[in-house]
């Protein structure tokens, strides 16, 4: 018996050593690898000229380490001063997952409870009365994952010389784009609707509770402990705003007014940062997810803020600020895209293995989208990241079943009203959608049949249960963990 126990201990020890050596070898290889080929392969400078884009800043990380940084173009067309790695950009909605992270950190410290109704934390203003909230007062958590049901999606920017509204005025609808107080669209927790206004309510609750601006809270609990020296929620009209920043540009590559947008709705879209700082934050999250080398974000908080908590109407899946809508290269990702007038960017990070990239750019949508899209697609190909996948659960799909599935339908993947097709190629079925084409750069995601009777689209994060009526596809149920969402199928003529 003792011999058996000693043998098992020996085996476990050897395996642990092998795993440790494997991880060490990965780090050594990533340090030895030359990533300079990315500069020529991505070919960004000619694209800036082609699309009239002022500047582009990029960071790539692999195996939990930043392996490539580069900056292209200028902070301002007027000054022609080059962007450097410390040049901060307005990050727009990338602010949201940081606000959510702040809330979860504060909860872990016992300072707030995210399952409490948020109205009890508000002092300057209270939630409007609504038939939807009479017996269901929305919680912090529901505002953070966009299931509270509030209106006000996004906001206009302000500049020096403008009258800057308070966040109370913003919620009252006394701002451009909105002429009435924020309201509710459905009973909290029963649906999903993207709401920047919901994050303004979170901002107010934080500031009313702690009697400090959200910028100070974020700096205290996140930015300073992580050493993010070029990240702030301070605005351009406030003391302490950084001087090394990229100005926003219009579609004609001209600086918009002062070039420095002021965003009173800070929790929703007011953070400024660099790709390097955002990559550091993403790596900290990745380390926390594996519960190793994390310094500020706990394993528990990382799991909570990245778990999918909204599926119905939630663009394929949503967590707390992070989008969980797409899979790439057989990986699960946490992603956030930011888009304000004249500026935008993205954070892409894998849930395992510590891979990803961040880019920020100072130009309008028509100027930046082609460059961002091509960079994303090329990086995913060039870096050759490939998560582990198994074909063991796949079974042969009967011809009779294939025949039932082929057709053109309303969008059942993302609830965005985009035409979705199931087509046959080389005796296999593929799903086609403009959304898949736009975000993934390919329109041929294979639909496979699993041994448990469910279906899976390669690199789409939800499993699918397909139901039929009179021999035709009648509904699709999306499945992610314990979450399900049934989507009635509207078929179009084949």
Short mmCIF file of N, CA and C in Angstrom, two decimals, residues 71 76 79 84 93 117 151 182 200 229-230 245 276 315 331 334 343-344 362 373 387 390 482:
data_model
loop_
_atom_site.label_atom_id
_atom_site.label_comp_id
_atom_site.label_asym_id
_atom_site.label_seq_id
_atom_site.Cartn_x
_atom_site.Cartn_y
_atom_site.Cartn_z
N UNK A 71 3.61 52.56 -32.41
CA UNK A 71 2.74 53.72 -32.58
C UNK A 71 2.94 54.28 -33.99
N UNK A 76 -1.88 65.01 -33.30
CA UNK A 76 -2.70 66.05 -33.92
C UNK A 76 -2.16 66.38 -35.30
N UNK A 79 -0.22 69.75 -35.19
CA UNK A 79 1.14 69.87 -34.64
C UNK A 79 2.12 68.88 -35.25
N UNK A 84 3.47 58.46 -29.01
CA UNK A 84 4.41 57.54 -28.39
C UNK A 84 3.64 56.60 -27.47
N UNK A 93 -16.30 53.70 -24.45
CA UNK A 93 -16.98 52.69 -23.64
C UNK A 93 -16.06 51.65 -23.01
N UNK A 117 -30.68 47.03 -4.12
CA UNK A 117 -31.25 48.05 -5.03
C UNK A 117 -30.36 49.28 -5.01
N UNK A 151 -33.05 53.49 -20.43
CA UNK A 151 -32.85 54.15 -21.73
C UNK A 151 -31.49 54.88 -21.71
N UNK A 182 -34.22 59.82 -17.93
CA UNK A 182 -33.95 58.41 -18.16
C UNK A 182 -35.12 57.58 -17.63
N UNK A 200 -24.18 55.86 -15.83
CA UNK A 200 -24.19 57.17 -15.17
C UNK A 200 -24.85 57.04 -13.79
N UNK A 229 0.22 54.58 -15.08
CA UNK A 229 0.56 56.00 -14.93
C UNK A 229 -0.08 56.89 -16.00
N UNK A 230 -0.53 56.29 -17.09
CA UNK A 230 -1.11 57.09 -18.17
C UNK A 230 -2.61 56.85 -18.33
N UNK A 245 -1.52 63.57 -24.89
CA UNK A 245 -2.77 62.96 -25.32
C UNK A 245 -2.96 63.09 -26.82
N UNK A 276 -0.79 50.31 -23.82
CA UNK A 276 0.10 49.62 -22.88
C UNK A 276 -0.57 49.44 -21.52
N UNK A 315 -26.75 40.42 -27.67
CA UNK A 315 -25.74 40.39 -28.73
C UNK A 315 -24.82 39.18 -28.59
N UNK A 331 -10.71 30.08 -28.81
CA UNK A 331 -10.56 30.66 -27.48
C UNK A 331 -11.85 31.36 -27.06
N UNK A 334 -12.59 37.90 -23.49
CA UNK A 334 -13.31 39.05 -22.96
C UNK A 334 -12.85 40.26 -23.77
N UNK A 343 -12.72 59.16 -32.15
CA UNK A 343 -11.76 58.32 -31.45
C UNK A 343 -12.39 56.96 -31.17
N UNK A 344 -11.55 55.92 -31.08
CA UNK A 344 -12.09 54.60 -30.77
C UNK A 344 -10.99 53.56 -30.65
N UNK A 362 -7.19 57.77 -33.25
CA UNK A 362 -7.89 59.06 -33.18
C UNK A 362 -8.39 59.51 -34.55
N UNK A 373 -10.26 46.94 -38.34
CA UNK A 373 -10.73 45.62 -38.76
C UNK A 373 -9.62 44.79 -39.38
N UNK A 387 -6.52 27.84 -29.36
CA UNK A 387 -6.90 27.15 -28.13
C UNK A 387 -7.19 25.68 -28.39
N UNK A 390 -11.59 19.83 -29.11
CA UNK A 390 -11.72 18.39 -29.31
C UNK A 390 -12.87 18.11 -30.25
N UNK A 482 -25.52 27.99 -17.63
CA UNK A 482 -26.88 27.81 -17.12
C UNK A 482 -27.89 28.75 -17.77
#
